[in-house]
mmCIF file of C-alpha atoms in Angstrom:
data_model
loop_
_atom_site.group_PDB
_atom_site.id
_atom_site.type_symbol
_atom_site.label_atom_id
_atom_site.label_comp_id
_atom_site.label_asym_id
_atom_site.label_seq_id
_atom_site.Cartn_x
_atom_site.Cartn_y
_atom_site.Cartn_z
ATOM 1 C CA MET S 1 -25.253 12.441 90.112
ATOM 2 C CA PRO S 2 -26.426 12.697 93.916
ATOM 3 C CA ASP S 3 -29.604 14.469 93.783
ATOM 4 C CA ASP S 4 -29.148 17.697 95.436
ATOM 5 C CA ILE S 5 -26.230 18.272 94.176
ATOM 6 C CA ARG S 6 -28.161 17.693 89.909
ATOM 7 C CA LYS S 7 -30.460 20.108 91.975
ATOM 8 C CA ALA S 8 -27.770 22.719 93.364
ATOM 9 C CA ILE S 9 -26.458 23.250 89.474
ATOM 10 C CA PRO S 10 -28.828 24.747 86.929
ATOM 11 C CA PRO S 11 -29.384 28.021 89.366
ATOM 12 C CA LEU S 12 -25.412 28.595 89.360
ATOM 13 C CA GLY S 13 -26.376 29.255 85.628
ATOM 14 C CA GLN S 14 -23.268 29.178 83.760
ATOM 15 C CA ASN S 15 -21.514 32.242 85.671
ATOM 16 C CA ALA S 16 -17.723 30.404 86.749
ATOM 17 C CA ALA S 17 -17.535 33.208 89.272
ATOM 18 C CA PRO S 18 -14.950 32.655 92.444
ATOM 19 C CA GLU S 19 -18.677 31.723 95.007
ATOM 20 C CA ASN S 20 -20.095 29.333 92.750
ATOM 21 C CA ALA S 21 -16.666 27.408 92.481
ATOM 22 C CA ALA S 22 -16.942 27.953 96.790
ATOM 23 C CA THR S 23 -20.667 26.165 96.600
ATOM 24 C CA ILE S 24 -19.636 23.245 94.285
ATOM 25 C CA ARG S 25 -16.423 22.224 96.270
ATOM 26 C CA LYS S 26 -18.687 23.198 99.728
ATOM 27 C CA LEU S 27 -21.268 20.679 98.456
ATOM 28 C CA TYR S 28 -18.220 17.662 97.159
ATOM 29 C CA ALA S 29 -16.452 17.740 100.178
ATOM 30 C CA PRO S 30 -18.562 15.534 102.355
ATOM 31 C CA LEU S 31 -18.325 12.947 99.460
ATOM 32 C CA LEU S 32 -14.625 13.529 99.435
ATOM 33 C CA GLU S 33 -14.226 11.550 103.270
ATOM 34 C CA GLY S 34 -11.679 8.901 103.851
ATOM 35 C CA LEU S 35 -10.669 9.613 100.150
ATOM 36 C CA MET S 36 -6.953 10.058 100.848
ATOM 37 C CA LYS S 37 -6.776 7.219 103.656
ATOM 38 C CA GLY S 38 -3.279 4.899 102.303
ATOM 39 C CA VAL S 39 -2.597 7.287 99.263
ATOM 40 C CA GLU S 40 1.082 8.978 100.303
ATOM 41 C CA THR S 41 1.529 12.393 99.727
ATOM 42 C CA LYS S 42 4.620 14.820 98.938
ATOM 43 C CA LEU S 43 3.869 17.869 99.049
ATOM 44 C CA ASP S 44 5.501 20.944 97.665
ATOM 45 C CA VAL S 45 7.988 19.203 95.476
ATOM 46 C CA PRO S 46 10.263 22.080 93.866
ATOM 47 C CA TYR S 47 10.680 21.034 89.178
ATOM 48 C CA GLY S 48 12.261 24.421 89.279
ATOM 49 C CA ASP S 49 13.333 27.623 90.917
ATOM 50 C CA HIS S 50 10.965 30.605 90.621
ATOM 51 C CA GLU S 51 7.400 30.301 94.046
ATOM 52 C CA ARG S 52 4.850 29.243 91.824
ATOM 53 C CA GLN S 53 7.118 26.431 90.208
ATOM 54 C CA LYS S 54 5.736 23.425 92.532
ATOM 55 C CA LEU S 55 3.717 20.666 92.208
ATOM 56 C CA ASP S 56 2.429 17.375 94.555
ATOM 57 C CA VAL S 57 2.377 13.779 94.368
ATOM 58 C CA TYR S 58 -0.463 11.379 95.189
ATOM 59 C CA TRP S 59 0.806 7.325 95.499
ATOM 60 C CA LYS S 60 0.046 4.789 97.049
ATOM 61 C CA ALA S 61 3.027 2.240 98.453
ATOM 62 C CA GLY S 62 3.944 -0.950 96.393
ATOM 63 C CA GLY S 63 4.418 -1.174 92.980
ATOM 64 C CA SER S 64 5.915 -0.901 89.510
ATOM 65 C CA GLY S 65 5.254 1.093 85.877
ATOM 66 C CA LYS S 66 2.054 2.660 87.351
ATOM 67 C CA PRO S 67 0.247 5.230 84.584
ATOM 68 C CA VAL S 68 1.708 8.806 85.936
ATOM 69 C CA PHE S 69 -1.663 11.495 85.891
ATOM 70 C CA VAL S 70 0.099 14.610 85.562
ATOM 71 C CA TYR S 71 -3.175 17.341 86.276
ATOM 72 C CA ILE S 72 -2.972 20.859 85.795
ATOM 73 C CA PRO S 73 -5.722 23.275 87.175
ATOM 74 C CA GLY S 74 -7.500 26.069 86.137
ATOM 75 C CA GLY S 75 -7.502 29.955 87.987
ATOM 76 C CA GLY S 76 -8.157 31.883 84.269
ATOM 77 C CA PHE S 77 -4.736 32.653 83.676
ATOM 78 C CA VAL S 78 -3.644 34.269 87.358
ATOM 79 C CA GLY S 79 -4.556 32.237 89.416
ATOM 80 C CA GLY S 80 -5.265 29.184 90.788
ATOM 81 C CA ASP S 81 -3.574 26.588 93.411
ATOM 82 C CA LYS S 82 -2.665 22.899 93.375
ATOM 83 C CA ARG S 83 -4.321 22.428 97.244
ATOM 84 C CA SER S 84 -6.584 25.644 96.924
ATOM 85 C CA ASP S 85 -8.416 24.090 99.829
ATOM 86 C CA PRO S 86 -6.817 20.868 102.089
ATOM 87 C CA VAL S 87 -9.400 18.217 100.019
ATOM 88 C CA PHE S 88 -8.867 20.259 96.105
ATOM 89 C CA TYR S 89 -6.738 19.100 94.180
ATOM 90 C CA GLY S 90 -5.998 16.594 96.171
ATOM 91 C CA ASN S 91 -8.710 14.887 95.590
ATOM 92 C CA VAL S 92 -7.710 14.328 91.999
ATOM 93 C CA GLY S 93 -4.597 12.690 93.245
ATOM 94 C CA GLY S 94 -5.797 10.691 95.250
ATOM 95 C CA CYS S 95 -8.671 9.415 92.713
ATOM 96 C CA VAL S 96 -5.854 7.813 90.578
ATOM 97 C CA ALA S 97 -3.594 6.279 93.188
ATOM 98 C CA ARG S 98 -6.572 4.929 95.170
ATOM 99 C CA GLU S 99 -6.743 3.019 91.213
ATOM 100 C CA GLY S 100 -3.243 1.740 91.226
ATOM 101 C CA MET S 101 -1.461 5.453 89.343
ATOM 102 C CA VAL S 102 0.028 7.454 90.187
ATOM 103 C CA GLY S 103 -1.359 11.478 90.732
ATOM 104 C CA VAL S 104 0.736 14.833 89.904
ATOM 105 C CA VAL S 105 -0.608 18.304 90.625
ATOM 106 C CA ALA S 106 1.256 21.108 89.366
ATOM 107 C CA ASN S 107 1.308 24.351 89.613
ATOM 108 C CA TYR S 108 3.003 27.055 87.398
ATOM 109 C CA ARG S 109 3.458 30.940 87.184
ATOM 110 C CA LEU S 110 0.824 33.471 86.651
ATOM 111 C CA ALA S 111 -0.351 36.521 84.716
ATOM 112 C CA PRO S 112 0.859 39.202 84.361
ATOM 113 C CA GLU S 113 4.285 38.307 85.635
ATOM 114 C CA ALA S 114 4.051 35.436 83.679
ATOM 115 C CA LYS S 115 2.773 36.101 79.966
ATOM 116 C CA TRP S 116 2.596 33.510 77.239
ATOM 117 C CA PRO S 117 3.806 30.989 76.755
ATOM 118 C CA LEU S 118 5.333 30.710 79.881
ATOM 119 C CA ALA S 119 3.099 29.350 81.433
ATOM 120 C CA ALA S 120 2.966 26.314 78.657
ATOM 121 C CA LYS S 121 7.347 26.387 79.385
ATOM 122 C CA ASP S 122 6.135 25.357 83.553
ATOM 123 C CA VAL S 123 3.857 22.574 82.166
ATOM 124 C CA GLU S 124 6.775 20.770 80.079
ATOM 125 C CA SER S 125 9.564 21.941 82.856
ATOM 126 C CA ALA S 126 6.629 19.633 85.298
ATOM 127 C CA VAL S 127 6.700 17.155 82.793
ATOM 128 C CA LYS S 128 10.276 16.415 82.492
ATOM 129 C CA TRP S 129 10.123 16.130 86.298
ATOM 130 C CA VAL S 130 7.822 13.942 86.337
ATOM 131 C CA LYS S 131 9.095 11.648 83.905
ATOM 132 C CA ALA S 132 13.145 12.140 85.022
ATOM 133 C CA HIS S 133 11.260 11.027 89.011
ATOM 134 C CA ALA S 134 8.858 9.023 88.260
ATOM 135 C CA ALA S 135 10.125 5.470 88.936
ATOM 136 C CA GLU S 136 10.588 7.101 92.984
ATOM 137 C CA PHE S 137 6.681 6.860 93.338
ATOM 138 C CA GLY S 138 5.935 3.299 91.650
ATOM 139 C CA GLY S 139 5.344 5.636 87.884
ATOM 140 C CA ASP S 140 6.206 4.503 84.470
ATOM 141 C CA PRO S 141 8.160 7.587 82.695
ATOM 142 C CA ASN S 142 6.347 6.551 79.905
ATOM 143 C CA LYS S 143 3.333 5.652 80.774
ATOM 144 C CA ILE S 144 2.105 9.769 81.820
ATOM 145 C CA VAL S 145 -0.993 11.325 80.798
ATOM 146 C CA ILE S 146 -1.082 14.780 81.402
ATOM 147 C CA MET S 147 -4.464 17.117 81.727
ATOM 148 C CA GLY S 148 -5.788 20.783 81.957
ATOM 149 C CA HIS S 149 -8.986 22.268 82.975
ATOM 150 C CA SER S 150 -10.387 25.854 82.536
ATOM 151 C CA ALA S 151 -6.418 27.677 81.845
ATOM 152 C CA GLY S 152 -4.956 25.437 82.742
ATOM 153 C CA ALA S 153 -6.379 22.972 79.502
ATOM 154 C CA ALA S 154 -5.414 26.762 77.756
ATOM 155 C CA HIS S 155 -1.992 25.505 79.307
ATOM 156 C CA VAL S 156 -2.191 21.637 78.215
ATOM 157 C CA ALA S 157 -3.120 22.259 74.638
ATOM 158 C CA THR S 158 0.085 25.288 74.921
ATOM 159 C CA PHE S 159 2.611 22.164 75.951
ATOM 160 C CA LEU S 160 0.686 19.233 73.647
ATOM 161 C CA PHE S 161 0.643 21.163 69.915
ATOM 162 C CA ASP S 162 2.678 24.019 69.448
ATOM 163 C CA PRO S 163 5.296 23.837 67.785
ATOM 164 C CA ASP S 164 8.396 25.325 69.442
ATOM 165 C CA ILE S 165 8.012 22.867 73.066
ATOM 166 C CA ASN S 166 5.724 19.687 70.959
ATOM 167 C CA GLY S 167 5.363 18.606 74.659
ATOM 168 C CA GLY S 168 2.969 15.837 72.619
ATOM 169 C CA ASP S 169 5.823 13.615 71.846
ATOM 170 C CA ILE S 170 7.050 13.535 75.836
ATOM 171 C CA VAL S 171 3.721 12.334 77.082
ATOM 172 C CA ALA S 172 1.275 9.221 76.012
ATOM 173 C CA GLY S 173 -2.418 11.258 75.969
ATOM 174 C CA GLY S 174 -3.248 14.635 76.566
ATOM 175 C CA MET S 175 -6.816 15.982 78.065
ATOM 176 C CA LEU S 176 -8.394 19.059 78.048
ATOM 177 C CA SER S 177 -11.348 19.821 80.243
ATOM 178 C CA SER S 178 -13.427 23.020 79.539
ATOM 179 C CA GLY S 179 -10.232 25.303 77.809
ATOM 180 C CA PRO S 180 -10.380 28.417 75.882
ATOM 181 C CA TYR S 181 -8.378 26.349 71.813
ATOM 182 C CA GLU S 182 -7.673 30.063 70.416
ATOM 183 C CA VAL S 183 -7.340 33.527 71.101
ATOM 184 C CA ARG S 184 -10.188 35.804 69.402
ATOM 185 C CA LYS S 185 -9.595 39.065 67.933
ATOM 186 C CA ASP S 186 -12.222 40.640 69.563
ATOM 187 C CA GLU S 187 -11.055 39.491 73.473
ATOM 188 C CA SER S 188 -11.521 42.214 75.399
ATOM 189 C CA ARG S 189 -10.964 40.155 78.828
ATOM 190 C CA ASP S 190 -8.722 41.424 80.804
ATOM 191 C CA ASN S 191 -7.288 38.252 82.809
ATOM 192 C CA VAL S 192 -6.909 36.896 78.848
ATOM 193 C CA LEU S 193 -5.417 39.704 77.195
ATOM 194 C CA ALA S 194 -2.860 39.823 80.715
ATOM 195 C CA TYR S 195 -1.223 36.710 80.256
ATOM 196 C CA PHE S 196 -1.881 35.838 75.686
ATOM 197 C CA GLY S 197 -0.587 40.276 76.130
ATOM 198 C CA SER S 198 -2.730 42.374 73.147
ATOM 199 C CA ASP S 199 -1.538 42.709 70.483
ATOM 200 C CA THR S 200 -3.740 41.146 67.823
ATOM 201 C CA GLY S 201 -1.226 40.267 65.062
ATOM 202 C CA GLN S 202 0.023 37.737 67.590
ATOM 203 C CA PHE S 203 -3.369 36.299 67.986
ATOM 204 C CA ASP S 204 -3.094 33.125 66.003
ATOM 205 C CA ARG S 205 0.565 32.366 67.128
ATOM 206 C CA ARG S 206 -0.538 32.141 69.653
ATOM 207 C CA SER S 207 -3.679 29.606 69.585
ATOM 208 C CA SER S 208 -3.017 26.379 70.118
ATOM 209 C CA LEU S 209 -6.097 25.429 67.772
ATOM 210 C CA ASN S 210 -3.870 26.222 64.760
ATOM 211 C CA TYR S 211 -1.275 23.415 65.656
ATOM 212 C CA VAL S 212 -3.428 20.552 66.432
ATOM 213 C CA ALA S 213 -1.941 18.542 63.873
ATOM 214 C CA LYS S 214 1.352 19.157 64.365
ATOM 215 C CA SER S 215 1.549 16.129 67.133
ATOM 216 C CA LYS S 216 -0.298 12.533 67.189
ATOM 217 C CA VAL S 217 -0.703 12.627 70.848
ATOM 218 C CA PRO S 218 -4.372 11.368 71.194
ATOM 219 C CA VAL S 219 -6.552 13.830 72.872
ATOM 220 C CA ALA S 220 -9.627 14.114 74.576
ATOM 221 C CA VAL S 221 -11.228 17.030 75.210
ATOM 222 C CA SER S 222 -14.198 17.842 77.844
ATOM 223 C CA ILE S 223 -17.057 19.884 78.139
ATOM 224 C CA ALA S 224 -19.410 20.893 80.951
ATOM 225 C CA GLU S 225 -23.765 21.563 80.362
ATOM 226 C CA TYR S 226 -23.613 24.663 81.945
ATOM 227 C CA ASP S 227 -19.656 26.319 80.679
ATOM 228 C CA PRO S 228 -19.079 29.552 79.972
ATOM 229 C CA LEU S 229 -20.617 29.502 76.311
ATOM 230 C CA HIS S 230 -17.260 30.778 75.778
ATOM 231 C CA LEU S 231 -15.397 28.167 77.336
ATOM 232 C CA ILE S 232 -18.255 25.399 75.549
ATOM 233 C CA THR S 233 -17.758 26.971 71.730
ATOM 234 C CA PRO S 234 -14.293 25.953 71.292
ATOM 235 C CA GLY S 235 -14.698 22.483 73.237
ATOM 236 C CA TYR S 236 -15.602 21.983 70.407
ATOM 237 C CA ASP S 237 -13.824 24.012 67.649
ATOM 238 C CA MET S 238 -11.268 21.412 69.290
ATOM 239 C CA ALA S 239 -12.797 18.575 68.646
ATOM 240 C CA ARG S 240 -13.752 19.225 65.315
ATOM 241 C CA ALA S 241 -9.374 20.032 64.834
ATOM 242 C CA LEU S 242 -8.991 16.569 66.175
ATOM 243 C CA THR S 243 -11.174 14.891 63.521
ATOM 244 C CA LEU S 244 -9.664 16.778 61.205
ATOM 245 C CA ARG S 245 -5.791 15.247 62.230
ATOM 246 C CA ASP S 246 -7.032 11.847 62.507
ATOM 247 C CA GLY S 247 -10.251 10.975 59.931
ATOM 248 C CA LYS S 248 -12.131 9.518 62.794
ATOM 249 C CA GLY S 249 -14.184 11.146 64.930
ATOM 250 C CA PRO S 250 -12.648 12.276 68.147
ATOM 251 C CA ARG S 251 -12.769 11.586 72.656
ATOM 252 C CA VAL S 252 -15.816 14.187 72.978
ATOM 253 C CA ARG S 253 -17.774 13.889 76.414
ATOM 254 C CA CYS S 254 -19.922 16.704 77.248
ATOM 255 C CA PHE S 255 -20.771 16.534 81.334
ATOM 256 C CA ASP S 256 -24.610 16.053 82.416
ATOM 257 C CA GLY S 257 -25.829 18.508 84.210
ATOM 258 C CA HIS S 258 -22.073 19.224 84.976
ATOM 259 C CA ASN S 259 -21.016 23.306 85.649
ATOM 260 C CA HIS S 260 -17.514 25.060 85.200
ATOM 261 C CA PHE S 261 -16.390 23.662 88.399
ATOM 262 C CA SER S 262 -18.366 20.050 89.495
ATOM 263 C CA THR S 263 -16.556 17.563 86.626
ATOM 264 C CA VAL S 264 -13.015 17.843 88.459
ATOM 265 C CA ALA S 265 -14.516 18.491 92.046
ATOM 266 C CA SER S 266 -16.869 14.935 92.195
ATOM 267 C CA MET S 267 -13.632 13.436 91.406
ATOM 268 C CA GLY S 268 -13.225 11.048 94.397
ATOM 269 C CA SER S 269 -16.555 10.750 94.891
ATOM 270 C CA LYS S 270 -19.091 8.480 94.355
ATOM 271 C CA ASP S 271 -20.213 11.250 91.907
ATOM 272 C CA ASP S 272 -18.295 9.373 89.035
ATOM 273 C CA ASP S 273 -18.777 9.943 85.396
ATOM 274 C CA PHE S 274 -15.986 12.374 84.915
ATOM 275 C CA ALA S 275 -13.772 10.594 86.672
ATOM 276 C CA LYS S 276 -14.399 7.057 85.368
ATOM 277 C CA VAL S 277 -13.859 8.676 81.252
ATOM 278 C CA THR S 278 -10.418 10.199 82.889
ATOM 279 C CA LEU S 279 -9.361 6.709 83.769
ATOM 280 C CA GLU S 280 -10.548 4.815 81.172
ATOM 281 C CA PHE S 281 -8.915 6.785 79.003
ATOM 282 C CA ILE S 282 -5.651 6.559 80.553
ATOM 283 C CA ARG S 283 -5.946 3.561 80.245
ATOM 284 C CA THR S 284 -6.006 2.896 76.751
ATOM 285 C CA CYS S 285 -3.702 5.502 76.005
ATOM 286 C CA THR S 286 -0.971 3.548 78.890
ATOM 287 C CA GLY S 287 -1.802 0.138 77.447
#
């Protein structure tokens, strides 16, 4: 991590506020200049009828049988976008495309219009679109790895583990980054309740943590040193559930010096700790 960024992150604290996201993007944007050179793009491809059911594809011409990496961004269940500005999150697609893979970044429907589990069902629809069209971009439909960040990680976890979706059966691996995987009985945040609802009797059913054993898909978990506390503890809860499922230590990583936004923002830059771990996991899952 460059010294100026390493020094800038701790004063921001563990706040996941939008202004902190803007600060991080301003720090990383200069490090991503030239990333998209030679990368082909196909933007705003519909995978459903709703205006939010669109995805972007990133790839380099030539070759076939490439791994495909699908990224689901966060936004607190009520916001977020696959192209929040001209750099992010195209940097995720560009990063993996430069490494000989196909990158896909997808939007999904938002609360309060879309209640649980509709965002996870959108993830399912996006992945099924990718499987059907991967070869058009040089990708292998049997080599799809998916990652979600923050609220996106919650949706990916539901996609992977929920017995009514069984998304773990159609991807080669899943990565969960800085997300919540359990709806607690004392939950009071309006944005969370807007998606999961306020009926506490349904919270256990809507918590992906309770269904980890339902899928054997390889999963990696990550958190950031300066994540909000309410997103750090779920990462370790998920790691414990994966340990019990697999009978061995899980792939879990805390990224020192990073905050909630900087891990994904760093992808494609010379600050490559997060990207290296991500790329290694993709290659491990896709052989």
